[in-house]
Amino acid sequence: MNSLKSQGFAPVVSDLKKDGSEWTVKEKIMLGLSPKEYWAVQLRNPFNWVLWAIYAIGVPILVGRFIFGLGWVTHSSYDYPWGLFLGWGLFTMVPLSASGFMMGTTVELFGRKDFKSIERLGLLNGLLGYLFAVVFLQVDLGQPWRLIYPMFVSLGPAAVLFLVAWHVATYLTCQVAELVPAFSEWMGFPKAKKFIKSIVLGLTIAGIILSTLHQGALGALFTYAPGKVHPLWYSSPFQWLHFFVSAVFAGLSMLIVVSTLTKWFMRWRCDENYLSNLSKLTLGLAKGASMALITYLVIKIIGIAHDNNWAYLLTGWGAWFMFEMVVGVILPLIFYTMAVRNSNASLARFAAILAVFGIALNRLNTALIAFNWQLYREIPHWRELVIVFTVYATYIVVYRAVLARMPILYTWKEKK
Amino acid sequence: MKKLNRRSFLKGGLAGGAAIAAVGTSKQALAGTHNFGGYPDSMGVLVDLTKCVGCRTCEAACNKEQNLPEPDKSFDDPSVFEERREGGLPRRTTEKAYTVVQKYDVPGREHPLFRKVQCNHCNEPACLTSCFVNAYKKTPEGAVIYDKTVCVGCRTCMVACPFYIPAYSYSSPTNPVIKKCIMCYDTRLKFGRPPACVEACPQEVMTFGKRKDLLKLAHQRISDKPDAYVDHVYGENEVGGTAWMYLSDVPFDKIGYDTHLGTQPIISYVKEFLGMVPMVLTIWPALFTGFHLLSNRKDAAKNEENKS
């Protein structure tokens, strides 16, 4: 598409074509290309070849999971009831999607309108991350068709997971609402946008409350297993705070990573306003992330001090923990700070990649690697891994499809 | 007055609050220091590990009583004791076996020590408190039972159980559920009869009775024969106390028991978060609306000026 644009192709940016007639929905879905051109572009893209290869292997296995049961795709471990579906799909994807409430807060609540051009990307990153966390959950649940049981059939309100279920559901609704303006512009329903605008402050505050609680609750879930999670990754009083504060820089860093990817691979879809502001906004996000990182570093140290876990630092587990902290927290913190000082957006982008890696490592450590630290390590079944790749590939496909169409990376030109 | 446990307390909501206000002087209402010590007349089982010879009659009885599938190896095959699951660990409870006997070769002990594993039926069960569909129930008789018709299959109870007891029927594609010992509640305990394994044991390893009586009996046995037992009734205080309790002549940490579980029920580690939830729900809206007003104060001032 980037090359197409350099040859003079103009993507859809308003209701009207150049000649003044209106785009039909079908034409909008086809990106303003003729069907023939559209499919030719899809076939030419080498990234799609990779996706087809993943689907060729992954879809049969995903279908098999629902025909033959979880036992066919996992090791059916009683000691490790949670595997990659939750370790990656829920515990890692949710913090990486914290960008939604972060950007909502920055723009709508704190009135930093200068972040407006990246706000929608942050909201979309949040919405899709949560949506696919639920998809991962549905793959993992033994009886996914009972997902609504905790809501309406049999309620266990004193359980942490009850809170997660309700909050993720309401927050998903909230995020859909926050993205209605983008959808309404694209589809041409101006009333919907107006309505959302009138309640945006309420939505944003609801987003903060729900995010604080469910990001924290994901951490609190592990306080049910005080003896099973290694003490360096466990803290009864602070676990929820560790998860919440790390979600802040995780969401911001993920937003930097995604915006960098759009700048490279979807440049055709970005407008001048987005591209020219991106470096400056990246540094703004870097500033926020560095503050969250230093806070996180300090409360992690307080966690160790509170339980007097210093001695564990000298063990093999301690070395692994130090690796996570240095590569995933301290280095990104240093690079972010240097980037802000020197106005070096590229360095901030590198720091963001490290921070995203660090958060993934932290969640996988807590949920899988340092879980049952006194027993043995569970190596996931290859089919489990294939399903993770397949679902994640779908996440990327949907993400890309929305970015290519709706006004996320560009501003919709309203009718005069 | 009916004793309040934490769960019914939380669930009771407003009604509970009103009840507390009405009985303001009762001990339960003095929050903070109160722990649910278990139902007063709940039943339990005292397992004297020194008497067990590893015949696995209990396993066979459990299999029959609970209509479990036939095992891969017969119940008189001693080779199962040498089986190792991942990590070199002995057999554990599975979806096909709610109780298993493990063998421990203890240096200096004449015979190997056999240990029966099944659900310990905690006074304040972690599985119960972690379940978001309220599938679990601690009955006044002492059993921890569950309603498999509401189980969604999140398996948090398996994560929460400090004893690694609940198993899951992963092999079933359409109706996978949690599988664990229910102390033969449906068929026996409800009618005042001991669980099948207890009754089947030829060595009288297990004593069925009221938990409080069993505790007295356990300490009596230790004080009668201080050389024959270590001075510890496992399950008396572990994670808030369990219905199944154990006596041993070998220190418990040498025979696979986790002796670092502490005396607090698992829910007590989660409470700091649970207590914070309503505070965030109430404080955050005002706090963040305040931030909003503060960060937009210049715009507001401008508007005010324009008006006048």
XYZ file of C-alpha atoms in Angstrom:
724
model
C 0.000 0.000 0.000
C 2.874 2.357 0.753
C 4.158 1.919 -2.801
C 0.626 2.326 -4.161
C 0.365 5.663 -2.434
C 3.666 6.824 -3.874
C 2.164 6.066 -7.289
C -0.621 8.524 -6.618
C -3.289 6.428 -4.838
C -5.394 8.514 -2.440
C -6.977 6.595 0.479
C -10.473 7.311 1.793
C -10.435 10.326 4.127
C -13.998 11.638 3.899
C -17.515 10.740 2.798
C -16.914 12.091 -0.645
C -14.837 10.925 -3.562
C -12.709 13.368 -5.538
C -15.514 13.801 -8.060
C -17.962 14.754 -5.314
C -20.021 11.542 -5.198
C -20.289 9.532 -1.941
C -18.244 6.429 -1.128
C -20.417 3.351 -0.632
C -19.766 1.193 2.431
C -18.445 -1.546 0.188
C -16.000 0.836 -1.421
C -14.891 2.034 1.996
C -14.297 -1.562 3.086
C -12.240 -2.113 -0.056
C -10.138 0.915 0.955
C -11.349 2.838 -2.083
C -9.748 0.332 -4.430
C -11.537 -1.742 -7.035
C -12.061 -5.350 -5.861
C -9.450 -6.544 -8.323
C -6.881 -4.036 -7.120
C -7.764 -4.808 -3.497
C -7.117 -8.533 -3.763
C -3.995 -7.946 -5.819
C -2.622 -5.811 -2.992
C -3.505 -8.502 -0.430
C -1.746 -11.195 -2.461
C 1.367 -9.107 -2.984
C 1.949 -8.481 0.720
C 4.569 -10.935 2.053
C 3.290 -10.455 5.604
C 0.009 -12.004 4.476
C 1.904 -15.071 3.287
C 3.201 -15.525 6.823
C -0.347 -15.131 8.185
C -1.710 -17.748 5.764
C 1.017 -20.159 6.817
C 0.065 -19.635 10.489
C -3.613 -20.151 9.691
C -2.967 -23.252 7.600
C -1.470 -24.957 10.656
C -3.277 -23.073 13.401
C -6.928 -23.157 12.378
C -7.236 -26.969 12.288
C -5.584 -27.147 15.715
C -7.837 -24.435 17.103
C -10.877 -26.311 15.811
C -9.433 -29.504 17.272
C -9.223 -27.878 20.699
C -13.026 -27.541 20.721
C -13.641 -31.017 19.302
C -11.163 -33.022 21.372
C -10.971 -30.803 24.454
C -8.192 -28.986 26.286
C -6.429 -32.265 26.911
C -5.563 -32.480 23.230
C -3.771 -29.128 23.044
C -2.210 -28.876 26.503
C -0.380 -31.193 28.855
C -3.526 -31.351 31.014
C -1.489 -30.377 34.013
C -3.168 -30.416 37.410
C -0.173 -28.631 38.935
C -0.140 -25.901 36.281
C -3.841 -25.285 35.603
C -2.980 -22.076 33.754
C -0.754 -22.171 30.705
C 0.123 -19.832 27.854
C -3.480 -19.005 26.970
C -3.804 -17.085 30.206
C -0.102 -16.423 30.878
C 0.257 -14.663 27.547
C -3.308 -14.030 26.411
C -4.698 -12.587 29.631
C -1.905 -11.654 32.007
C 0.352 -10.115 29.320
C -2.144 -8.721 26.834
C -4.205 -6.838 29.400
C -1.351 -4.674 30.759
C -0.132 -4.052 27.194
C -3.616 -2.708 26.498
C -3.634 -0.209 29.351
C -2.974 2.487 26.743
C -6.735 2.953 26.327
C -7.367 4.396 29.742
C -4.003 6.169 29.819
C -4.745 8.142 26.658
C -8.352 8.784 27.664
C -7.089 10.211 30.945
C -4.389 12.317 29.319
C -6.586 13.908 26.674
C -10.087 14.022 28.129
C -9.389 14.293 31.835
C -6.149 16.245 32.052
C -7.069 18.235 28.950
C -3.816 17.546 27.110
C -5.336 18.102 23.678
C -1.852 17.959 22.146
C -2.031 14.154 22.489
C -5.210 14.079 20.440
C -3.595 12.699 17.292
C -2.464 9.532 19.077
C -5.455 9.193 21.437
C -7.504 7.006 19.119
C -4.614 4.646 18.500
C -4.270 4.285 22.271
C -8.003 3.601 22.632
C -7.997 1.066 19.798
C -4.916 -0.666 21.194
C -6.821 -0.959 24.468
C -10.041 -2.223 22.971
C -8.467 -4.868 20.751
C -6.096 -6.057 23.448
C -8.992 -6.649 25.828
C -11.139 -8.193 23.134
C -8.463 -10.716 22.308
C -7.707 -11.325 25.968
C -11.331 -12.474 26.154
C -10.801 -14.605 23.037
C -7.792 -16.217 24.724
C -9.883 -16.728 27.846
C -12.576 -18.414 25.778
C -9.987 -20.782 24.352
C -8.760 -21.574 27.843
C -12.047 -21.961 29.722
C -13.194 -25.539 30.016
C -16.771 -24.566 29.196
C -16.605 -21.231 27.335
C -20.339 -21.246 26.704
C -20.728 -20.683 30.464
C -18.835 -17.382 30.336
C -21.917 -15.492 31.490
C -22.453 -17.743 34.519
C -20.503 -15.465 36.894
C -22.606 -12.561 35.617
C -26.105 -13.918 35.733
C -26.370 -17.564 36.733
C -24.282 -18.269 39.815
C -22.528 -15.355 41.438
C -19.405 -15.548 43.548
C -18.963 -11.845 44.324
C -16.258 -12.317 46.951
C -13.816 -13.816 44.428
C -11.142 -11.762 42.668
C -11.964 -13.362 39.326
C -15.566 -12.208 39.710
C -14.286 -8.664 39.741
C -12.045 -9.320 36.743
C -14.969 -10.797 34.784
C -17.312 -7.917 35.493
C -14.710 -5.235 34.987
C -13.368 -6.579 31.745
C -16.938 -6.859 30.443
C -17.947 -3.337 31.471
C -14.622 -1.877 30.420
C -14.933 -3.479 26.987
C -18.309 -1.762 26.628
C -16.746 1.465 27.803
C -13.944 1.194 25.238
C -16.343 0.388 22.436
C -18.228 3.559 23.360
C -15.020 5.584 23.373
C -14.305 4.437 19.817
C -17.819 5.077 18.541
C -16.762 8.546 17.273
C -14.192 7.003 14.913
C -16.746 4.485 13.688
C -19.499 7.062 13.317
C -17.310 9.353 11.221
C -16.359 6.483 8.956
C -19.919 5.226 8.588
C -21.440 8.675 8.496
C -23.558 8.661 11.689
C -22.748 12.043 13.219
C -25.369 11.707 15.990
C -23.570 8.822 17.686
C -20.412 10.873 17.904
C -22.236 13.797 19.434
C -23.792 11.581 22.086
C -20.475 10.026 23.094
C -18.900 13.462 23.285
C -21.495 14.435 25.883
C -20.582 11.534 28.182
C -16.876 11.251 27.470
C -15.761 12.466 30.898
C -17.916 9.859 32.615
C -16.595 7.147 30.314
C -13.027 8.200 30.984
C -13.432 8.167 34.749
C -15.199 4.818 34.560
C -12.238 3.620 32.519
C -9.786 4.714 35.217
C -11.731 3.010 38.005
C -12.213 -0.215 36.088
C -8.602 -0.256 34.929
C -7.179 0.390 38.381
C -9.200 -2.447 39.772
C -8.886 -5.118 37.127
C -5.238 -4.500 36.334
C -4.687 -4.808 40.063
C -7.017 -7.785 40.304
C -4.948 -9.739 37.818
C -2.108 -9.393 40.280
C -4.344 -10.114 43.246
C -5.328 -13.418 41.619
C -1.867 -14.673 42.521
C -2.344 -13.816 46.167
C -4.512 -16.945 46.235
C -1.280 -18.853 45.730
C 1.084 -17.342 48.293
C 3.274 -20.414 48.551
C 3.313 -21.258 44.860
C 4.650 -18.050 43.297
C 8.323 -17.414 44.030
C 8.660 -14.769 46.778
C 10.503 -12.381 44.444
C 7.433 -12.230 42.209
C 4.965 -12.303 45.068
C 3.831 -9.754 47.623
C 0.576 -10.122 49.538
C -0.018 -6.435 50.232
C 1.522 -4.990 47.043
C 0.842 -7.523 44.304
C -2.086 -5.552 42.917
C -0.066 -2.326 42.981
C 2.860 -3.985 41.226
C 0.528 -5.138 38.489
C -1.283 -1.831 38.236
C 1.782 0.406 38.134
C 3.575 -1.854 35.657
C 0.467 -1.791 33.455
C 0.901 1.986 33.170
C 4.299 1.815 31.496
C 3.321 -1.374 29.676
C 0.386 0.361 27.985
C 2.404 3.478 27.127
C 5.327 1.427 25.806
C 3.037 -0.749 23.718
C 1.521 2.404 22.256
C 4.995 3.615 21.288
C 5.780 0.241 19.693
C 2.504 0.126 17.758
C 2.766 3.735 16.609
C 6.275 2.996 15.365
C 4.965 0.014 13.404
C 2.233 2.149 11.837
C 4.786 4.765 10.898
C 6.759 2.127 9.003
C 4.213 -0.283 7.599
C 1.042 1.796 7.345
C 2.505 5.110 6.381
C 0.016 5.330 3.509
C -2.793 5.538 6.056
C -1.224 8.151 8.378
C -1.960 11.771 7.737
C 0.477 14.662 7.979
C -0.839 15.697 11.374
C -0.186 12.234 12.830
C 3.253 11.791 11.288
C 4.566 15.236 12.102
C 3.486 15.025 15.732
C 4.569 11.447 16.349
C 8.140 12.027 17.475
C 7.094 14.737 19.897
C 4.248 12.603 21.278
C 6.535 9.573 21.544
C 8.733 11.624 23.832
C 5.664 12.679 25.814
C 4.675 9.055 26.261
C 8.287 8.252 27.145
C 8.146 10.819 29.935
C 5.025 9.207 31.361
C 6.466 5.728 31.019
C 9.705 6.700 32.736
C 7.780 8.034 35.731
C 5.801 4.811 35.957
C 9.015 2.791 35.622
C 10.815 4.540 38.469
C 7.705 4.171 40.643
C 7.499 0.490 39.775
C 11.181 -0.071 40.479
C 10.877 1.512 43.910
C 7.707 -0.368 44.920
C 9.269 -3.638 43.747
C 12.215 -2.936 46.041
C 9.807 -2.034 48.841
C 8.045 -5.352 48.201
C 11.307 -7.232 48.678
C 12.138 -5.231 51.791
C 8.663 -5.644 53.274
C 8.863 -9.436 53.200
C 12.642 -9.441 53.797
C 13.295 -11.452 50.652
C 16.820 -10.093 50.093
C 18.407 -13.513 50.530
C 16.578 -14.853 47.475
C 18.441 -12.352 45.302
C 21.591 -14.415 45.725
C 19.994 -17.609 44.386
C 19.509 -18.705 40.778
C 15.974 -17.366 40.946
C 17.438 -14.069 42.131
C 19.665 -13.902 39.046
C 16.639 -14.512 36.818
C 14.724 -11.838 38.711
C 17.612 -9.395 38.348
C 17.712 -10.122 34.607
C 14.023 -9.229 34.364
C 14.483 -6.061 36.403
C 17.600 -4.870 34.566
C 16.461 -5.584 31.005
C 12.750 -4.923 31.502
C 12.785 -2.030 33.975
C 16.143 -0.368 34.643
C 17.420 -0.221 31.036
C 14.126 1.111 29.631
C 14.082 3.636 32.453
C 17.596 4.850 31.577
C 16.915 4.907 27.834
C 13.583 6.673 28.234
C 15.195 9.308 30.426
C 18.045 9.825 27.968
C 15.561 9.978 25.113
C 13.524 12.687 26.826
C 16.647 14.638 27.760
C 18.059 14.552 24.225
C 14.731 14.605 22.359
C 15.714 11.294 20.745
C 12.509 9.512 19.726
C 14.381 6.529 18.243
C 15.943 5.778 21.607
C 12.501 6.027 23.236
C 11.238 3.462 20.721
C 14.056 1.104 21.600
C 13.290 1.573 25.301
C 9.632 0.788 24.574
C 10.537 -2.539 22.966
C 12.592 -3.444 26.039
C 9.770 -2.436 28.382
C 7.215 -4.506 26.445
C 9.584 -7.470 26.576
C 10.070 -6.855 30.301
C 6.378 -6.823 31.069
C 5.790 -10.010 29.089
C 8.637 -11.649 30.971
C 7.261 -10.453 34.300
C 3.763 -11.792 33.674
C 5.012 -15.092 32.274
C 7.373 -15.412 35.241
C 4.569 -14.825 37.719
C 2.019 -17.057 35.994
C 4.225 -19.870 34.726
C 7.977 -19.793 35.203
C 8.255 -18.809 38.874
C 4.897 -20.438 39.603
C 5.269 -23.736 41.464
C 8.903 -22.772 41.904
C 9.371 -25.579 44.381
C 7.999 -28.248 42.016
C 9.113 -28.322 38.376
C 8.949 -26.213 35.200
C 6.099 -26.875 32.835
C 7.008 -26.704 29.121
C 3.864 -25.889 27.115
C 2.564 -28.362 24.534
C 3.431 -27.405 20.936
C -0.260 -27.228 20.020
C -0.789 -24.711 22.825
C 1.929 -22.568 21.274
C 0.410 -22.884 17.800
C -2.963 -21.709 19.120
C -1.347 -18.724 20.813
C 0.279 -17.748 17.512
C -2.993 -18.240 15.632
C -5.078 -16.103 17.969
C -2.390 -13.448 18.137
C -2.182 -13.416 14.341
C -5.921 -12.788 14.251
C -5.427 -9.917 16.680
C -2.913 -8.403 14.253
C -5.226 -8.967 11.271
C -8.149 -7.241 12.971
C -5.902 -4.448 14.250
C -4.531 -3.818 10.766
C -7.984 -3.996 9.182
C -9.381 -1.343 11.517
C -6.350 0.929 11.129
C -6.601 0.718 7.347
C -10.193 1.901 7.389
C -11.375 3.945 10.344
C -10.016 7.383 11.164
C -7.477 6.300 13.778
C -4.206 7.381 12.162
C -5.771 10.186 10.169
C -8.367 12.873 10.747
C -11.710 12.489 9.000
C -12.586 15.409 6.780
C -16.079 16.425 7.813
C -18.626 17.533 5.247
C -18.782 21.277 4.962
C -27.127 -16.852 66.740
C -25.943 -18.290 63.475
C -22.255 -17.842 63.066
C -21.188 -15.548 60.273
C -18.383 -16.646 58.063
C -16.545 -14.208 55.882
C -18.195 -15.371 52.687
C -21.744 -15.119 53.862
C -20.759 -11.852 55.477
C -19.629 -10.389 52.181
C -22.571 -11.842 50.342
C -25.045 -10.656 52.872
C -24.422 -7.092 51.798
C -26.909 -4.703 53.259
C -28.821 -7.336 55.157
C -25.586 -8.375 56.824
C -24.802 -4.785 57.671
C -28.192 -4.362 59.278
C -27.775 -7.577 61.227
C -24.401 -6.414 62.507
C -25.875 -3.116 63.565
C -28.600 -4.984 65.426
C -26.189 -7.270 67.249
C -23.535 -4.636 67.641
C -22.106 -6.137 70.792
C -21.744 -9.694 69.552
C -18.218 -11.005 69.141
C -18.526 -11.516 65.402
C -19.297 -7.903 64.868
C -15.969 -6.839 66.328
C -14.375 -6.971 62.924
C -10.691 -7.152 62.284
C -9.729 -9.739 64.819
C -12.353 -12.285 63.949
C -11.448 -15.481 62.149
C -13.894 -18.127 61.105
C -12.769 -21.141 63.105
C -14.981 -23.609 61.326
C -18.454 -24.969 62.016
C -18.611 -25.996 65.699
C -19.842 -29.545 65.167
C -18.172 -30.275 61.851
C -16.796 -33.723 61.324
C -13.246 -34.653 60.435
C -10.835 -37.529 60.071
C -7.651 -38.129 62.021
C -5.083 -40.055 59.973
C -2.400 -41.876 61.978
C 0.331 -42.323 59.389
C 2.303 -44.620 61.705
C -0.322 -47.303 61.229
C -0.618 -47.256 57.443
C 0.826 -50.265 55.601
C 0.128 -49.051 52.053
C -2.468 -51.666 51.097
C -4.486 -49.135 49.050
C -7.806 -50.554 50.195
C -8.907 -46.947 50.716
C -8.167 -46.121 47.087
C -10.270 -49.058 45.933
C -13.129 -48.118 48.251
C -13.075 -44.523 46.999
C -13.051 -45.665 43.386
C -16.126 -47.819 43.971
C -18.036 -45.302 46.095
C -17.495 -42.429 43.663
C -18.072 -44.536 40.522
C -14.671 -43.620 39.142
C -13.253 -45.305 36.038
C -11.185 -48.450 36.420
C -7.536 -47.589 37.138
C -4.693 -48.431 34.759
C -3.100 -50.665 37.368
C -5.083 -52.744 39.835
C -5.353 -51.628 43.444
C -3.119 -54.444 44.693
C -0.249 -53.512 42.389
C 2.492 -51.957 44.554
C 4.435 -50.690 41.531
C 2.337 -47.508 41.539
C 4.378 -46.349 44.535
C 7.428 -46.093 42.298
C 5.575 -44.070 39.639
C 6.843 -40.547 39.263
C 5.093 -37.646 37.635
C 6.988 -34.688 36.240
C 9.624 -33.248 38.518
C 10.242 -36.648 40.137
C 7.154 -36.176 42.284
C 5.007 -39.065 43.534
C 1.484 -39.713 42.251
C -1.133 -37.096 43.059
C -4.908 -36.924 42.962
C -6.329 -36.965 39.439
C -9.695 -36.874 37.712
C -9.749 -40.667 38.061
C -8.481 -40.963 41.631
C -9.719 -38.717 44.442
C -7.327 -40.309 46.911
C -3.862 -41.770 46.429
C -1.353 -43.368 48.788
C 2.281 -42.319 48.471
C 5.316 -44.190 49.747
C 8.274 -42.483 51.427
C 11.504 -44.282 52.227
C 12.669 -42.538 55.361
C 16.322 -43.146 56.336
C 16.536 -44.851 59.728
C 12.908 -45.946 59.743
C 12.317 -49.693 59.702
C 9.505 -49.636 57.134
C 8.635 -47.130 54.483
C 6.072 -44.535 55.499
C 2.798 -44.393 53.584
C 0.857 -41.221 53.227
C -2.754 -40.986 52.105
C -3.558 -37.882 50.060
C -7.042 -36.518 49.433
C -8.874 -33.226 49.902
C -8.221 -31.937 53.413
C -11.562 -30.131 53.604
C -10.276 -26.812 54.953
C -12.289 -24.800 57.454
C -11.946 -21.813 55.159
C -11.192 -23.363 51.779
C -9.097 -21.466 49.240
C -10.969 -23.148 46.393
C -14.267 -21.888 47.748
C -13.118 -18.313 48.279
C -11.493 -18.118 44.841
C -14.500 -19.430 42.892
C -16.270 -16.724 40.865
C -19.403 -18.793 40.273
C -19.777 -19.815 43.902
C -19.623 -23.495 42.968
C -18.043 -24.607 46.240
C -19.722 -25.055 49.597
C -18.394 -25.912 53.029
C -21.171 -27.911 54.622
C -21.834 -27.761 58.357
C -20.834 -31.443 58.442
C -17.361 -30.359 57.337
C -17.170 -31.445 53.699
C -16.099 -29.116 50.902
C -18.446 -29.969 48.059
C -18.999 -28.351 44.682
C -21.705 -27.865 42.114
C -20.323 -29.051 38.813
C -23.310 -27.710 36.881
C -22.091 -24.124 37.297
C -18.335 -24.708 36.843
C -17.019 -22.571 33.990
C -13.623 -24.220 34.007
C -11.370 -21.285 34.924
C -9.391 -23.582 37.239
C -8.597 -20.810 39.742
C -9.466 -23.243 42.545
C -6.650 -25.484 41.354
C -4.281 -22.526 41.465
C -5.561 -21.529 44.901
C -5.508 -24.936 46.622
C -2.377 -25.001 48.773
C -2.461 -28.817 48.824
C -2.639 -29.349 45.030
C -5.833 -31.390 45.314
C -8.496 -30.433 42.745
C -8.085 -32.190 39.406
C -9.808 -31.360 36.140
C -11.305 -33.593 33.482
C -9.308 -32.039 30.637
C -10.104 -35.025 28.438
C -13.789 -34.127 28.183
C -14.458 -31.671 25.326
C -18.086 -30.945 26.207
C -18.343 -31.130 29.966
C -14.982 -30.778 31.691
C -15.350 -30.177 35.434
C -13.374 -30.132 38.661
C -12.880 -33.545 40.247
C -12.000 -33.965 43.884
C -12.835 -35.768 47.111
C -16.108 -34.602 48.647
C -15.731 -36.683 51.816
C -18.483 -38.937 50.414
C -20.929 -36.176 51.292
C -23.823 -37.241 49.040
C -23.795 -40.906 49.935
C -22.460 -41.027 53.481
C -21.453 -37.913 55.402
C -24.867 -36.316 54.985
C -26.320 -39.309 56.843
C -23.709 -39.215 59.570
C -21.660 -42.082 58.187
C -17.875 -42.003 57.710
C -16.347 -41.745 54.228
C -15.831 -45.009 52.320
C -12.050 -44.952 52.652
C -12.219 -44.606 56.429
C -14.595 -47.509 56.772
C -12.643 -49.742 54.400
C -9.274 -49.376 56.086
C -8.218 -52.717 57.631
C -5.557 -51.062 59.800
C -7.872 -48.487 61.363
C -5.459 -45.791 60.280
C -8.265 -43.246 60.174
C -10.625 -42.127 62.904
C -13.844 -40.396 61.960
C -15.465 -38.006 64.427
C -16.154 -34.442 65.397
C -13.161 -32.329 64.565
C -12.869 -30.906 68.066
C -12.924 -34.406 69.579
C -10.356 -35.627 67.078
C -8.031 -32.786 68.080
C -8.241 -33.894 71.723
C -7.630 -37.485 70.664
C -4.637 -36.492 68.557
C -2.957 -34.589 71.370
C -3.814 -37.399 73.763
C -2.009 -39.894 71.526
C 1.031 -37.657 71.309
C 1.215 -37.155 75.062
C 0.613 -40.869 75.721
C 3.449 -41.903 73.430
C 5.724 -38.884 72.968
C 8.434 -41.064 71.406
C 6.105 -42.532 68.778
C 4.985 -39.214 67.272
C 6.372 -35.847 66.343
C 4.620 -33.188 68.390
C 2.564 -31.722 65.596
C -0.993 -32.385 64.455
C -0.821 -31.454 60.775
C -4.056 -29.764 59.844
C -4.848 -28.389 63.294
C -3.795 -24.886 62.278
C -2.471 -25.106 58.719
C -4.221 -22.547 56.484
C -6.816 -21.955 59.193
C -7.321 -25.615 60.056
C -8.512 -28.593 58.043
C -11.059 -31.339 58.657
C -8.517 -34.014 57.848
C -5.602 -34.082 60.257
C -2.459 -36.166 60.464
C -0.179 -37.736 63.038
C 3.291 -38.917 62.074
C 6.473 -40.300 63.600
C 8.551 -38.545 60.930
C 8.775 -34.747 60.646
C 6.080 -33.708 58.196
C 8.415 -31.784 55.897
C 10.334 -35.038 55.248
C 7.247 -36.792 53.868
C 5.960 -34.325 51.371
C 3.850 -32.078 53.603
C 4.206 -28.344 53.107
C 5.069 -27.014 56.537
C 5.353 -23.402 55.379
C 1.686 -22.784 54.710
C 1.148 -20.673 57.804
C -1.911 -20.634 59.988
C -3.904 -18.020 58.083
C -6.569 -19.153 55.640
C -5.570 -18.372 52.052
C -8.280 -15.715 51.757
C -6.462 -13.588 54.329
C -3.702 -12.930 51.756
C -6.295 -11.668 49.273
C -8.183 -9.459 51.706
C -5.915 -6.438 51.378
C -6.953 -6.190 47.750
C -10.610 -7.044 48.329
C -10.862 -4.383 51.027
C -9.425 -1.760 48.699
C -12.014 -2.383 45.948
C -14.987 -0.461 47.409
C -12.622 2.360 48.401
C -11.403 2.794 44.824
C -14.968 2.606 43.569
C -16.042 5.430 45.865
C -12.960 7.633 46.014
C -11.727 7.572 42.408
C -14.721 9.342 40.777
C -14.448 12.364 43.050
C -10.654 12.362 42.956
C -10.394 12.262 39.182
C -13.232 14.693 38.607
C -11.244 16.951 40.913
C -8.111 16.462 38.788
C -10.169 17.291 35.734
C -11.468 20.509 37.248
C -7.973 21.408 38.386
C -6.313 20.777 35.031
C -8.996 22.743 33.201
C -9.096 25.651 35.644
C -7.633 28.102 33.126
C -10.312 27.307 30.550
C -12.968 27.650 33.229
C -11.603 31.040 34.289
C -11.617 32.181 30.689
C -15.242 31.128 30.280
C -16.133 33.013 33.429
C -14.454 36.147 32.083
C -16.250 35.902 28.772
C -19.580 35.699 30.558
C -19.100 38.802 32.652
